[in-house]
Each structure stands twice: as structure tokens, then as C-alpha cells.
CSV table of C-alpha atoms in Angstrom, one decimal:
chain,number,residue,atom,x,y,z
A,17,UNK,CA,-14.6,-0.7,-2.1
A,18,UNK,CA,-16.0,-3.7,-0.2
A,19,UNK,CA,-12.6,-4.4,1.2
A,20,UNK,CA,-12.4,-0.8,2.5
A,21,UNK,CA,-15.8,-1.1,4.1
A,22,UNK,CA,-14.8,-4.4,5.7
A,23,UNK,CA,-11.5,-2.9,6.9
A,24,UNK,CA,-13.3,0.1,8.4
A,25,UNK,CA,-15.5,-2.2,10.6
A,26,UNK,CA,-12.5,-4.3,11.6
A,27,UNK,CA,-10.4,-1.3,12.5
A,28,UNK,CA,-13.2,0.0,14.7
A,29,UNK,CA,-13.4,-3.4,16.5
A,30,UNK,CA,-9.7,-3.1,17.2
A,31,UNK,CA,-10.2,0.3,18.9
A,32,UNK,CA,-8.5,2.4,16.3
A,33,UNK,CA,-10.1,5.6,14.9
A,34,UNK,CA,-8.5,5.0,11.5
A,35,UNK,CA,-10.9,5.7,8.7
A,36,UNK,CA,-13.7,6.5,11.1
A,37,UNK,CA,-14.2,10.1,10.1
A,38,UNK,CA,-16.9,10.4,7.4
A,39,UNK,CA,-15.5,13.7,6.0
A,40,UNK,CA,-11.9,12.7,5.6
A,41,UNK,CA,-13.1,9.2,4.5
A,42,UNK,CA,-15.2,10.6,1.7
A,43,UNK,CA,-12.2,12.6,0.4
A,44,UNK,CA,-9.9,9.5,0.7
A,45,UNK,CA,-12.4,7.4,-1.3
A,46,UNK,CA,-12.6,10.0,-4.0
A,47,UNK,CA,-8.8,10.0,-4.3
A,48,UNK,CA,-8.9,6.2,-4.3
A,49,UNK,CA,-11.5,6.0,-7.1
A,50,UNK,CA,-9.2,8.3,-9.1
A,51,UNK,CA,-6.3,5.9,-8.6
A,52,UNK,CA,-8.5,3.0,-9.8
A,53,UNK,CA,-9.6,5.0,-12.9
A,54,UNK,CA,-6.0,5.9,-13.6
A,55,UNK,CA,-4.8,2.3,-13.5
A,56,UNK,CA,-2.8,2.8,-10.3
A,57,UNK,CA,-4.7,0.2,-8.2
A,58,UNK,CA,-4.3,-3.6,-8.3
A,59,UNK,CA,-6.1,-6.5,-6.7
A,60,UNK,CA,-5.0,-9.9,-5.5
A,61,UNK,CA,-7.4,-12.7,-6.5
A,62,UNK,CA,-7.8,-16.0,-4.9
A,63,UNK,CA,-8.2,-19.2,-6.9
A,64,UNK,CA,-11.9,-18.7,-7.3
A,65,UNK,CA,-11.5,-15.1,-8.5
A,66,UNK,CA,-12.4,-13.7,-5.1
A,67,UNK,CA,-10.7,-10.4,-4.4
A,68,UNK,CA,-8.4,-11.0,-1.4
A,69,UNK,CA,-6.5,-7.7,-1.2
A,70,UNK,CA,-5.8,-4.4,-2.9
A,71,UNK,CA,-3.0,-2.0,-3.2
A,72,UNK,CA,-2.5,1.4,-4.9
A,73,UNK,CA,0.4,3.6,-5.8
A,74,UNK,CA,0.2,7.3,-6.2
A,75,UNK,CA,2.1,10.5,-6.6
A,76,UNK,CA,4.1,12.0,-3.8
A,77,UNK,CA,1.8,13.5,-1.2
A,78,UNK,CA,3.1,17.0,-0.8
A,79,UNK,CA,1.3,17.3,2.6
A,80,UNK,CA,4.1,15.0,3.9
A,81,UNK,CA,7.1,14.5,1.6
A,82,UNK,CA,9.2,17.5,0.6
A,83,UNK,CA,11.8,18.1,-2.1
A,84,UNK,CA,14.5,17.4,0.6
A,85,UNK,CA,13.1,13.8,0.7
A,86,UNK,CA,14.0,13.4,-3.0
A,87,UNK,CA,10.5,12.2,-3.9
A,88,UNK,CA,11.6,10.9,-7.3
A,89,UNK,CA,13.6,8.2,-5.5
A,90,UNK,CA,10.5,6.4,-4.1
A,91,UNK,CA,7.4,4.6,-5.0
A,92,UNK,CA,4.5,5.7,-2.9
A,93,UNK,CA,2.3,2.8,-1.6
A,94,UNK,CA,-1.3,3.5,-0.7
A,95,UNK,CA,-4.4,1.7,0.4
A,96,UNK,CA,-3.0,-1.7,1.1
A,97,UNK,CA,-6.0,-3.6,2.4
A,98,UNK,CA,-6.2,-7.4,3.0
A,99,UNK,CA,-9.6,-8.9,3.3
A,100,UNK,CA,-10.4,-10.7,6.6
A,101,UNK,CA,-10.9,-13.9,4.7
A,102,UNK,CA,-7.1,-13.8,3.8
A,103,UNK,CA,-5.9,-12.7,7.2
A,104,UNK,CA,-3.0,-14.7,8.5
A,105,UNK,CA,-1.6,-15.7,5.1
A,106,UNK,CA,1.1,-13.0,5.1
A,107,UNK,CA,-0.4,-11.5,2.0
A,108,UNK,CA,0.3,-8.0,3.1
A,109,UNK,CA,4.0,-8.8,3.3
A,110,UNK,CA,4.0,-10.3,-0.2
A,111,UNK,CA,2.2,-7.3,-1.6
A,112,UNK,CA,4.8,-5.0,0.0
A,113,UNK,CA,7.6,-7.2,-1.5
A,114,UNK,CA,5.9,-7.0,-4.9
A,115,UNK,CA,5.8,-3.2,-4.6
A,116,UNK,CA,9.5,-3.2,-3.7
A,117,UNK,CA,10.3,-5.2,-6.8
A,118,UNK,CA,8.2,-2.9,-8.9
A,119,UNK,CA,10.0,0.1,-7.5
A,120,UNK,CA,13.4,-1.5,-8.1
A,121,UNK,CA,12.5,-2.2,-11.8
A,122,UNK,CA,11.8,1.5,-12.1
A,123,UNK,CA,15.2,2.4,-10.7
A,124,UNK,CA,13.8,3.7,-7.4
A,125,UNK,CA,15.5,3.3,-4.0
A,126,UNK,CA,12.5,3.3,-1.6
A,127,UNK,CA,9.0,2.3,-1.0
A,128,UNK,CA,7.3,5.0,1.1
A,129,UNK,CA,4.1,5.0,3.1
A,130,UNK,CA,2.1,7.3,5.2
A,131,UNK,CA,-0.3,5.8,7.8
A,132,UNK,CA,-2.8,7.0,10.3
A,133,UNK,CA,-0.9,8.8,13.1
A,134,UNK,CA,-2.7,7.0,15.9
A,135,UNK,CA,-2.6,3.5,14.6
A,136,UNK,CA,0.5,2.3,16.5
A,137,UNK,CA,-0.3,-1.3,15.7
A,138,UNK,CA,0.1,-0.5,12.0
A,139,UNK,CA,3.3,1.4,12.6
A,140,UNK,CA,4.7,-1.7,14.4
A,141,UNK,CA,3.6,-3.9,11.5
A,142,UNK,CA,5.4,-1.9,8.9
A,143,UNK,CA,8.5,-1.7,11.1
A,144,UNK,CA,8.5,-5.5,11.3
A,145,UNK,CA,8.5,-5.5,7.5
A,146,UNK,CA,11.7,-3.4,7.4
A,147,UNK,CA,10.2,0.1,7.2
A,148,UNK,CA,12.0,2.9,9.2
A,149,UNK,CA,10.0,5.7,10.6
A,150,UNK,CA,11.1,9.0,8.9
A,151,UNK,CA,9.0,11.5,10.9
A,152,UNK,CA,5.4,12.3,11.8
A,153,UNK,CA,3.6,15.2,10.1
A,154,UNK,CA,0.4,16.5,11.4
A,155,UNK,CA,-1.3,18.9,9.0
A,156,UNK,CA,-4.7,20.0,10.5
A,157,UNK,CA,-6.7,18.7,7.6
A,158,UNK,CA,-5.2,15.2,7.7
A,159,UNK,CA,-5.3,12.3,10.1
A,160,UNK,CA,-2.6,10.4,8.3
A,161,UNK,CA,1.1,11.5,8.7
A,162,UNK,CA,3.2,8.7,10.2
A,163,UNK,CA,5.9,8.5,7.4
A,164,UNK,CA,8.1,5.5,6.8
A,165,UNK,CA,10.2,4.1,4.1
A,166,UNK,CA,11.9,0.8,3.2
A,167,UNK,CA,14.8,0.2,0.8
A,168,UNK,CA,13.7,-1.7,-2.3
A,169,UNK,CA,16.2,-4.4,-1.8
A,170,UNK,CA,14.6,-5.4,1.6
A,171,UNK,CA,12.1,-8.3,1.1
A,172,UNK,CA,10.2,-10.0,3.8
A,173,UNK,CA,9.3,-13.2,2.0
A,174,UNK,CA,11.5,-13.5,-1.1
A,175,UNK,CA,10.8,-17.2,-1.3
A,176,UNK,CA,7.1,-16.7,-1.9
A,177,UNK,CA,6.6,-14.0,-4.5
A,178,UNK,CA,3.2,-13.0,-5.7
A,179,UNK,CA,2.3,-14.4,-9.1
A,180,UNK,CA,1.3,-11.8,-11.7
A,181,UNK,CA,-1.6,-12.8,-13.9
A,182,UNK,CA,-3.4,-16.1,-13.7
A,183,UNK,CA,-1.0,-18.8,-12.5
A,184,UNK,CA,-3.1,-21.6,-13.8
A,185,UNK,CA,-2.8,-20.2,-17.3
A,186,UNK,CA,0.7,-18.7,-17.3
A,187,UNK,CA,3.3,-20.2,-15.0
A,188,UNK,CA,6.1,-18.3,-16.9
A,189,UNK,CA,5.2,-15.1,-15.0
A,190,UNK,CA,6.0,-16.6,-11.6
A,191,UNK,CA,7.8,-14.0,-9.5
A,192,UNK,CA,8.2,-11.4,-12.2
A,193,UNK,CA,7.2,-7.8,-11.8
A,194,UNK,CA,5.5,-6.2,-14.8
A,195,UNK,CA,5.2,-2.6,-15.5
A,196,UNK,CA,2.0,-1.1,-14.0
A,197,UNK,CA,0.3,-0.8,-17.3
A,198,UNK,CA,0.5,-4.5,-18.0
A,199,UNK,CA,-1.6,-5.3,-15.0
A,200,UNK,CA,-5.3,-4.8,-15.5
A,201,UNK,CA,-6.7,-2.5,-12.8
A,202,UNK,CA,-10.0,-3.7,-11.3
A,203,UNK,CA,-12.4,-1.6,-9.3
């Protein structure tokens, strides 16, 4: 949650209205807490145990994705947040690559995202990572709705995969992608 708070302030300083609405923010945080409780959220820890980033996966969001999108073919990535202390390390790219590998091991074809409709900088970021804009949805009760997907075989940084677990204790896991239940979620 501290990463989310930090990200809200940073986004505001960048001139975007993302995550600035208290009402929609409260609903989003409630959903995020559920994903943590259900074991669908992960963190990236630095060498000292400091939390550097987080990412969640979730069910298909029916406000955006339809049966015609074949939702079962995708993994849905949510709440990718990189702490400001880890900015510039390309950690977000490595997390998206990890998510792609996870989706591939599950037999899926796509990693899908929905982002804040007005955050064009974020749209550009994901497009640089190989995501293609699918469409923009604008339900009146949501501020998100810029939809994009990336094939699971597309990787931004295949030479620097994230290590799963504690690298100092277990080098054998380098570059592997475990099932979600084998990673310990951390609030």
C-alpha cells in the first residue's frame, strides 16, 4: 500500500489525474486488498528486503473485455507499481516479462492490461514494451479503459529475467517461472 501511496503522489506531480479520485481509489484499493488476500499479488524485494515493486493478476474485467475477446486466452495484469527508489532499473519491463512467462506456462496467448484512459505516457510505455492497443472503453463508473495486449512470446529483456525466491539462498530458480501458488504473497 505504501507503493500505491507513493505512486499517487508521483503521478500527481507528473500532471496526470490517475488515481486521484478518492471514490474510485477506495474501490480500487478494496479490490487490490482482495487480490492480496487471494494470493494474486506479488512483490519484488531488493537485497535488503526492501519492497521495490508489486504486481497483481486478476480475473477478466467484464467492464472491458468481452466473450469475443476470448478472455480465457489471456492473463490479466493489474497494479504494476515500481517504487521511486527503483526507478530507472527497467524493473517494470522485467515484471511484465515475468508475467508473460507465467502466462505462457499456463498455456495462454496474451498478457492484457487496462490503464487509465488519460495517461498517455503510460500508454506509450506499454506500447514500447510490445503491447498493442486493442480499444478504449469508457464506462461511466470507471476511469480506466485503455485496453492493450501483448503476445506471451514477446519479451523486452530476456537476458535479465527476474529471479524467483531468494537468489542468495537458491540460485537454481534463476529465470524460472513458478505457479502462482508457489510464490508467497506479501501485503
